[in-house]
PDB file of C-alpha atoms in Angstrom:
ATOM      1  CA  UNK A   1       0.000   0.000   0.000  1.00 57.00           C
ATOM      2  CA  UNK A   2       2.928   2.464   0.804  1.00 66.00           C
ATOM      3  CA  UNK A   3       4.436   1.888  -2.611  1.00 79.00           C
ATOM      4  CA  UNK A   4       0.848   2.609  -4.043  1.00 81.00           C
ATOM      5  CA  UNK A   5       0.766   5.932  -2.663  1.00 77.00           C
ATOM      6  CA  UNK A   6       4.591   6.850  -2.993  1.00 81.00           C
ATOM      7  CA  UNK A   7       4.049   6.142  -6.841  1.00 82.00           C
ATOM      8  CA  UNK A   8       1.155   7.903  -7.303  1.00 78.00           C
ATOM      9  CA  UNK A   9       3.161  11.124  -5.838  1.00 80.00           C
ATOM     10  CA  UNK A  10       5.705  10.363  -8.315  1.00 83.00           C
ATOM     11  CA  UNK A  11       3.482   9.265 -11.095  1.00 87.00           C
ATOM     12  CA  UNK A  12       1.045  12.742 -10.604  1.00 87.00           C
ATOM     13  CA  UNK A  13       3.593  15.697  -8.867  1.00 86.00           C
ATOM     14  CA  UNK A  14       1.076  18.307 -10.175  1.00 91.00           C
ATOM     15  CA  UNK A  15      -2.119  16.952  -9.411  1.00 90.00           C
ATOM     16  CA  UNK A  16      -0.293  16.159  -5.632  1.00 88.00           C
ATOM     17  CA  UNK A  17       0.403  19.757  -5.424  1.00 90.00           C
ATOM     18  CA  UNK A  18      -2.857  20.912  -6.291  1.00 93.00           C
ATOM     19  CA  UNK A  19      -4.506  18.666  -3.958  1.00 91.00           C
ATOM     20  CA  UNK A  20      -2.062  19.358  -0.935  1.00 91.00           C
ATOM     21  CA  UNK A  21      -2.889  23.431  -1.932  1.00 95.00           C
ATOM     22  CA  UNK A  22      -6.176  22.983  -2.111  1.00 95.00           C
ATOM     23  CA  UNK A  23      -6.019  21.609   1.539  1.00 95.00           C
ATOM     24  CA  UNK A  24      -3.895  24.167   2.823  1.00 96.00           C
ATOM     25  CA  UNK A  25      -6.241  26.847   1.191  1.00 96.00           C
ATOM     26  CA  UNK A  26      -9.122  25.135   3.078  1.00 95.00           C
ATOM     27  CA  UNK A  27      -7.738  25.414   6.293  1.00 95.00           C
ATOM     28  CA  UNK A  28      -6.513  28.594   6.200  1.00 96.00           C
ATOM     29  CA  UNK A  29     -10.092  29.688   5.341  1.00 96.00           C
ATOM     30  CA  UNK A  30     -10.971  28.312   8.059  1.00 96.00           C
ATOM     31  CA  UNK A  31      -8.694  29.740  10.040  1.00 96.00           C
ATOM     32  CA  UNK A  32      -8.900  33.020   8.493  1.00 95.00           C
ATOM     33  CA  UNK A  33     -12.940  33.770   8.563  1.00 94.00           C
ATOM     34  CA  UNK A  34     -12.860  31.966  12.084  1.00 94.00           C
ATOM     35  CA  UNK A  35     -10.550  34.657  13.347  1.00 92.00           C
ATOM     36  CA  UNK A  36     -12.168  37.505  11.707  1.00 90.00           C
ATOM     37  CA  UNK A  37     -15.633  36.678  13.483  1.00 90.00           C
ATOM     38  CA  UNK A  38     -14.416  36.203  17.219  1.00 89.00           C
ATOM     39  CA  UNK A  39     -12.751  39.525  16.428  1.00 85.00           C
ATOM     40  CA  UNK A  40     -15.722  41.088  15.434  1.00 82.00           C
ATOM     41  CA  UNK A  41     -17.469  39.397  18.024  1.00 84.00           C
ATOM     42  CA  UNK A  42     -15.043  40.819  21.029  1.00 83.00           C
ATOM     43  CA  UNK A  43     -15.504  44.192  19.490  1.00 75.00           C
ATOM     44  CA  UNK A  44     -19.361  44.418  19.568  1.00 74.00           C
ATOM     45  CA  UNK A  45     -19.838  42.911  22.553  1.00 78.00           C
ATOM     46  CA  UNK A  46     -17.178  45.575  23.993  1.00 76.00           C
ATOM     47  CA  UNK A  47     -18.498  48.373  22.594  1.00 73.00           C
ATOM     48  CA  UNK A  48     -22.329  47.118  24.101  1.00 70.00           C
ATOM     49  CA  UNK A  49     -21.240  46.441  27.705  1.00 70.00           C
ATOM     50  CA  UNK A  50     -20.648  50.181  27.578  1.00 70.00           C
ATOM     51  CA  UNK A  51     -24.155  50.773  27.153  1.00 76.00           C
ATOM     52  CA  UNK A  52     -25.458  51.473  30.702  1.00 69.00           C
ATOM     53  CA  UNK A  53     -29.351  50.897  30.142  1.00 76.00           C
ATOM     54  CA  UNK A  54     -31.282  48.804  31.567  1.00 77.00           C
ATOM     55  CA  UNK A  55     -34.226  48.704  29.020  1.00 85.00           C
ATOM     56  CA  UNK A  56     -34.698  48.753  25.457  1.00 85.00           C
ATOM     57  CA  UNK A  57     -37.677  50.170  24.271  1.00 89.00           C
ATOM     58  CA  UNK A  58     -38.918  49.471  20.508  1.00 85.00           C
ATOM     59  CA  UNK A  59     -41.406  48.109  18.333  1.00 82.00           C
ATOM     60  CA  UNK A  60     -41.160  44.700  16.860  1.00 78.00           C
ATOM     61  CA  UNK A  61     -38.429  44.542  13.846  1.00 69.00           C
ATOM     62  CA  UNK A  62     -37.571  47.764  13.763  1.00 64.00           C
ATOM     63  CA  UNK A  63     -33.795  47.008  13.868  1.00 65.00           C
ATOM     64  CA  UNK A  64     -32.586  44.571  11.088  1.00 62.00           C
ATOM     65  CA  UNK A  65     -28.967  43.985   9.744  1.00 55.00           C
ATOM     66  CA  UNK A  66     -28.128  46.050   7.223  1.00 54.00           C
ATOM     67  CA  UNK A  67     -30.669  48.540   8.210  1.00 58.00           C
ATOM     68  CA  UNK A  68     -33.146  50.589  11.306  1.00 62.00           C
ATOM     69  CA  UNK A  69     -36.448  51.667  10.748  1.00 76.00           C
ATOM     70  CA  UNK A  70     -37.146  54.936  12.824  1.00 86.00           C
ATOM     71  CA  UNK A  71     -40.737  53.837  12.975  1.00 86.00           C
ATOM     72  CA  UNK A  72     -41.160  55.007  16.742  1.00 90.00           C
ATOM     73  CA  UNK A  73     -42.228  58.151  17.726  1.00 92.00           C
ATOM     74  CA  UNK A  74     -40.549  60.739  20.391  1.00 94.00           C
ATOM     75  CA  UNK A  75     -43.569  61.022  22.081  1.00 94.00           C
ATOM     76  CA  UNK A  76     -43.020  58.233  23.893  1.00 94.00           C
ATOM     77  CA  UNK A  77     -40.476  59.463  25.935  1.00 94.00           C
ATOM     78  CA  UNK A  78     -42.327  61.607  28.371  1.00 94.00           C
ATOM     79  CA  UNK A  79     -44.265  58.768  29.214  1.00 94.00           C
ATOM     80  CA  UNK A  80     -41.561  56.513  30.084  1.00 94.00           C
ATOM     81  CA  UNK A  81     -40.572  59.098  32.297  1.00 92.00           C
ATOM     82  CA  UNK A  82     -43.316  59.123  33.990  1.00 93.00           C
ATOM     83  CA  UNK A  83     -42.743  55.665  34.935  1.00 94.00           C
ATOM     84  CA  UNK A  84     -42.137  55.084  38.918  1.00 93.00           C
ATOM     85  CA  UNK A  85     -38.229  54.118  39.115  1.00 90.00           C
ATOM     86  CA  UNK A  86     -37.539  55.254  35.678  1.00 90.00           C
ATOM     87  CA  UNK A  87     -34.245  58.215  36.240  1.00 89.00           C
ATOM     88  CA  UNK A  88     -33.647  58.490  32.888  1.00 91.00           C
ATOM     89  CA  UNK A  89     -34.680  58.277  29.023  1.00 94.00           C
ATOM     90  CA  UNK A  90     -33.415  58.819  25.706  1.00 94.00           C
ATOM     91  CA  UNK A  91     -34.202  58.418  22.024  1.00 95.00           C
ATOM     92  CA  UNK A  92     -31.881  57.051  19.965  1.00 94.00           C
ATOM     93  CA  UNK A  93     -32.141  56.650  15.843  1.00 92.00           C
ATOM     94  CA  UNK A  94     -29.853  54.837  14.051  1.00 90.00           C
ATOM     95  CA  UNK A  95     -29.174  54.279  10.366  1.00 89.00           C
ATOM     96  CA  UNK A  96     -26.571  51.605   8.670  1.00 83.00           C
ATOM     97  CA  UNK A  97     -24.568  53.711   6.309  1.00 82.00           C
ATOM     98  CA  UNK A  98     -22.061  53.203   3.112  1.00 77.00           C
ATOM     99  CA  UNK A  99     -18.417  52.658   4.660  1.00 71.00           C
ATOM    100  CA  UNK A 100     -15.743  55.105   3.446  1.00 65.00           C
ATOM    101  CA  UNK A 101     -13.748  52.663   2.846  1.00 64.00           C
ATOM    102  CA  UNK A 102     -15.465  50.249   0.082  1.00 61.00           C
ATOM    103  CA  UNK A 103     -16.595  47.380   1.233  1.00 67.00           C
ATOM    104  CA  UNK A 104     -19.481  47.325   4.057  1.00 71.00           C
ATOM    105  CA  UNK A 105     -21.382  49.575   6.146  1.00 78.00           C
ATOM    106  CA  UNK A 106     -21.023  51.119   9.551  1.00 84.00           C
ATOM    107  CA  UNK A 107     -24.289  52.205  11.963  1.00 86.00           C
ATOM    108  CA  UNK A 108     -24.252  55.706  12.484  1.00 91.00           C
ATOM    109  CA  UNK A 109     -26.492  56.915  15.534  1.00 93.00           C
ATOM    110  CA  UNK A 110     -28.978  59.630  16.003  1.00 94.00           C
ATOM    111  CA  UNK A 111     -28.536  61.068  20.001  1.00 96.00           C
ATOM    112  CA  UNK A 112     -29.851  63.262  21.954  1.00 95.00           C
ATOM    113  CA  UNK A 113     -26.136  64.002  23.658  1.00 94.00           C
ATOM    114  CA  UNK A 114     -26.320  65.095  26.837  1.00 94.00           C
ATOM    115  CA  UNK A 115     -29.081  62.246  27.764  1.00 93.00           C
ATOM    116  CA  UNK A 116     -27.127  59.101  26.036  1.00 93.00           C
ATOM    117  CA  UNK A 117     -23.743  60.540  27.690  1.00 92.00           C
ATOM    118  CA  UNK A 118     -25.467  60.348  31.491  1.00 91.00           C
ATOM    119  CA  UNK A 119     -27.488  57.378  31.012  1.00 90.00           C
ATOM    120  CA  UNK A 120     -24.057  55.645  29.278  1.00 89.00           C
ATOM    121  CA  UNK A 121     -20.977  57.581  31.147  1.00 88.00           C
ATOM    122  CA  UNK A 122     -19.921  58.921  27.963  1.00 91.00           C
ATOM    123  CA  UNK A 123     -17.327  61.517  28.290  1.00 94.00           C
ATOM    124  CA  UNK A 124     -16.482  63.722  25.272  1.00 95.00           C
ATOM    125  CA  UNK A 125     -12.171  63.420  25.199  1.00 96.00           C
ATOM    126  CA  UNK A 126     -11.427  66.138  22.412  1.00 95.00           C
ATOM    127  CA  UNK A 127     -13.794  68.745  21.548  1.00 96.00           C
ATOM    128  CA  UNK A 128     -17.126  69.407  21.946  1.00 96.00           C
ATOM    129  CA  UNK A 129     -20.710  67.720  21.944  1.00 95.00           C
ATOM    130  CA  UNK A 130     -22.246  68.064  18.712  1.00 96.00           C
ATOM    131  CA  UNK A 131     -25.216  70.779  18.179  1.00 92.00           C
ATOM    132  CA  UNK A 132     -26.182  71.540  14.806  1.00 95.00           C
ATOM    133  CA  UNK A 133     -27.200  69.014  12.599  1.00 93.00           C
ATOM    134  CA  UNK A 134     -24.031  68.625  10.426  1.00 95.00           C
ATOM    135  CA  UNK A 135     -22.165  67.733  12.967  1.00 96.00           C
ATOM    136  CA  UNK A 136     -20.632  64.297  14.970  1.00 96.00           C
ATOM    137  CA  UNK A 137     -18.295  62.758  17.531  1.00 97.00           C
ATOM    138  CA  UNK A 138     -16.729  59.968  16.739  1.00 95.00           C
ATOM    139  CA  UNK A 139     -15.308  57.346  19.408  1.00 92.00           C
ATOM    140  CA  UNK A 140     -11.343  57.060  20.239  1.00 93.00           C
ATOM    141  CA  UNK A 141     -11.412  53.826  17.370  1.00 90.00           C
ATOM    142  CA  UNK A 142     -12.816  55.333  14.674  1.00 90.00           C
ATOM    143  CA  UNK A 143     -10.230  58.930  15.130  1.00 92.00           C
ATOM    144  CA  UNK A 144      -7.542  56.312  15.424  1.00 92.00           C
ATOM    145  CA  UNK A 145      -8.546  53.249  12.552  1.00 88.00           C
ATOM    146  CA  UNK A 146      -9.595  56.160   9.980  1.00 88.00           C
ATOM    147  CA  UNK A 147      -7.174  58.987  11.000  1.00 90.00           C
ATOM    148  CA  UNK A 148      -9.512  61.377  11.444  1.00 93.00           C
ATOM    149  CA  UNK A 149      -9.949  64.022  14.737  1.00 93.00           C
ATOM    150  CA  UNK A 150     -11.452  66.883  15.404  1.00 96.00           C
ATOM    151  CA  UNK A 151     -12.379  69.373  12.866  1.00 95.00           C
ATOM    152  CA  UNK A 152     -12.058  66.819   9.954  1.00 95.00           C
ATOM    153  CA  UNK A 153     -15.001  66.212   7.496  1.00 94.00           C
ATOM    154  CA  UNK A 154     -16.896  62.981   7.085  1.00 92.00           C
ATOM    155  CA  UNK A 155     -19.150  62.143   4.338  1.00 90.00           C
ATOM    156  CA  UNK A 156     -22.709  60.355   5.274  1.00 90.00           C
ATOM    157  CA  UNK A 157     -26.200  59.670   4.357  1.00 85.00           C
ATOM    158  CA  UNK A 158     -25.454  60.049   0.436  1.00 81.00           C
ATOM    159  CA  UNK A 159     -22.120  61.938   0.376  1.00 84.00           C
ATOM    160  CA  UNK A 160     -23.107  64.910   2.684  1.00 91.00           C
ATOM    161  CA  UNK A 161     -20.245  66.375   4.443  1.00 94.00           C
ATOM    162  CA  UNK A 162     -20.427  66.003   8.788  1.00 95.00           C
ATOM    163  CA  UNK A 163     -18.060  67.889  10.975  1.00 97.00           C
ATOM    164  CA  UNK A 164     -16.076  66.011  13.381  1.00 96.00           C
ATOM    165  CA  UNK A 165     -16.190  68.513  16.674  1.00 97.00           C
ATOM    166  CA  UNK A 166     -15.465  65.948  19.360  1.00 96.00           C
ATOM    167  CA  UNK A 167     -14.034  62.694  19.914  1.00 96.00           C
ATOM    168  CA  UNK A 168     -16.236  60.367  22.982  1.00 94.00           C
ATOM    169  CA  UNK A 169     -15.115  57.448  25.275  1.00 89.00           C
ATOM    170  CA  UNK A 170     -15.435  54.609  26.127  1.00 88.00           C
ATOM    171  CA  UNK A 171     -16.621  53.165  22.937  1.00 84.00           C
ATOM    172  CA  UNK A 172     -20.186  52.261  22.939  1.00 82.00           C
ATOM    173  CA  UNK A 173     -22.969  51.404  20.028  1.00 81.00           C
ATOM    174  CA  UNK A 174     -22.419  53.035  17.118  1.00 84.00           C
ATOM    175  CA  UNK A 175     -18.893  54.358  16.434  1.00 87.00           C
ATOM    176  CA  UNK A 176     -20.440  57.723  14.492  1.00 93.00           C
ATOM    177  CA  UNK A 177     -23.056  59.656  16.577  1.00 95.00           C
ATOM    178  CA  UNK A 178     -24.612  62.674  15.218  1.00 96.00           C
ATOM    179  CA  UNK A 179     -27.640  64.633  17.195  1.00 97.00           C
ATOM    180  CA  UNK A 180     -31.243  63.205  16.903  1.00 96.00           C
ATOM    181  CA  UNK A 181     -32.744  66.230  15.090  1.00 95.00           C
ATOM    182  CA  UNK A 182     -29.399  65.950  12.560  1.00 94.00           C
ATOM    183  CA  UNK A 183     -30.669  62.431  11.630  1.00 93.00           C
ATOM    184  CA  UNK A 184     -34.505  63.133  11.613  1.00 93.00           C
ATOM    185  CA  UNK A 185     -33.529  66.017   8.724  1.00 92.00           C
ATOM    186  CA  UNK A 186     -31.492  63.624   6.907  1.00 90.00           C
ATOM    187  CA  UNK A 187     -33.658  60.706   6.440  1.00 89.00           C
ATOM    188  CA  UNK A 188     -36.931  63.318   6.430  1.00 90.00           C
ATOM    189  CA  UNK A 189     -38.282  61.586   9.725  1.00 91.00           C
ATOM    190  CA  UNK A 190     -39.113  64.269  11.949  1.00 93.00           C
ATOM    191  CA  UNK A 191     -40.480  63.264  15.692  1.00 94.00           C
ATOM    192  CA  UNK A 192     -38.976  59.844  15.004  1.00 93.00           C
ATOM    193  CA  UNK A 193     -36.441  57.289  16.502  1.00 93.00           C
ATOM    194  CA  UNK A 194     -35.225  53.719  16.114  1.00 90.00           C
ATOM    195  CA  UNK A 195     -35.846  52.900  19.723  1.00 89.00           C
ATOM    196  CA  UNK A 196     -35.635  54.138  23.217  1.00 92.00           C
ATOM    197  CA  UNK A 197     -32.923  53.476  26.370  1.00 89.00           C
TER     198      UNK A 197
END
């Protein structure tokens, strides 16, 4: 049997070589894409211990994969704080967006800041909270991964150009956060948000 297989391997080199590459191509796949997703994995579920609240409120499939529906309305949040033992509420909208670099998409999120930074501890680092609707903070990650920082220009929602005014940590949801109203103008949903902390 051994000389069976040792002439074979001498009989076919090439078809031996493909074989043993198309193994090694197989496993490295493997390898590869198996990497990639506990990476990705460690990263989201980083970035969503940070969020602080308690409860999510939305309606039913109003978040998907490669997209949010703002489908719920702002109204809602006087009357979860009316709640006994709610302290605090927020709206928060958020859209998946064209990456800038190619390939993908990134969630950008509609805030109202000074809510979503007490509720989650979120600290601005450099800068300023954002205020008019063309502009964002971006977390420590994103400045660093696509070299951008405050005052730089980023290009959302169909190529329109966003201010950078303040870089936020820690890291949590979305890494590009732009004020509620901002969003509601861009994607023409006024009184409108994806769900509720």
């Amino acid at each position: 049997m051994d000389s069976l297989v040792a002439s074979n391997i001498r009989q076919r080199p090439l078809r031996t070589l493909i074989s043993v590459l198309g193994v090694a191509l197989g496993v490295t796949l493997v390898m590869l894409f198996t990497g990639l997703a506990h990476g990705m994995s460690n990263d989201l579920q980083r970035r969503s211990s940070n969020m602080r609240a308690e409860i999510i409120f939305t309606r039913p499939g109003s978040q998907q994969l490669t997209a949010s529906l703002m489908n719920l309305s702002t109204q809602y949040v006087p009357r979860l704080e009316a709640v006994e033992g709610v302290e605090r509420v927020t709206p928060v909208a958020i859209q998946a967006n064209q990456s800038g670099r190619g390939f993908g998409f990134e969630n950008v999120e509609g805030v109202e800041w000074e809510s979503f930074a007490a509720i989650n501890e979120t600290k601005i680092v450099r800068g300023r909270a954002p205020a008019a609707v063309d502009e964002i903070v971006i977390d420590e990650t994103k400045a660093r991964n696509a070299s951008l920082d405050v005052g730089s220009t980023l290009r959302l929602f169909g190529n329109k150009p966003y201010r950078v005014v303040g870089v936020y940590a820690p890291e949590s949801g979305a890494r590009i956060k732009m004020p509620l109203t901002g969003m509601q103008d861009a994607l023409e949903a006024p009184g409108r948000c994806s769900y509720i902390l």
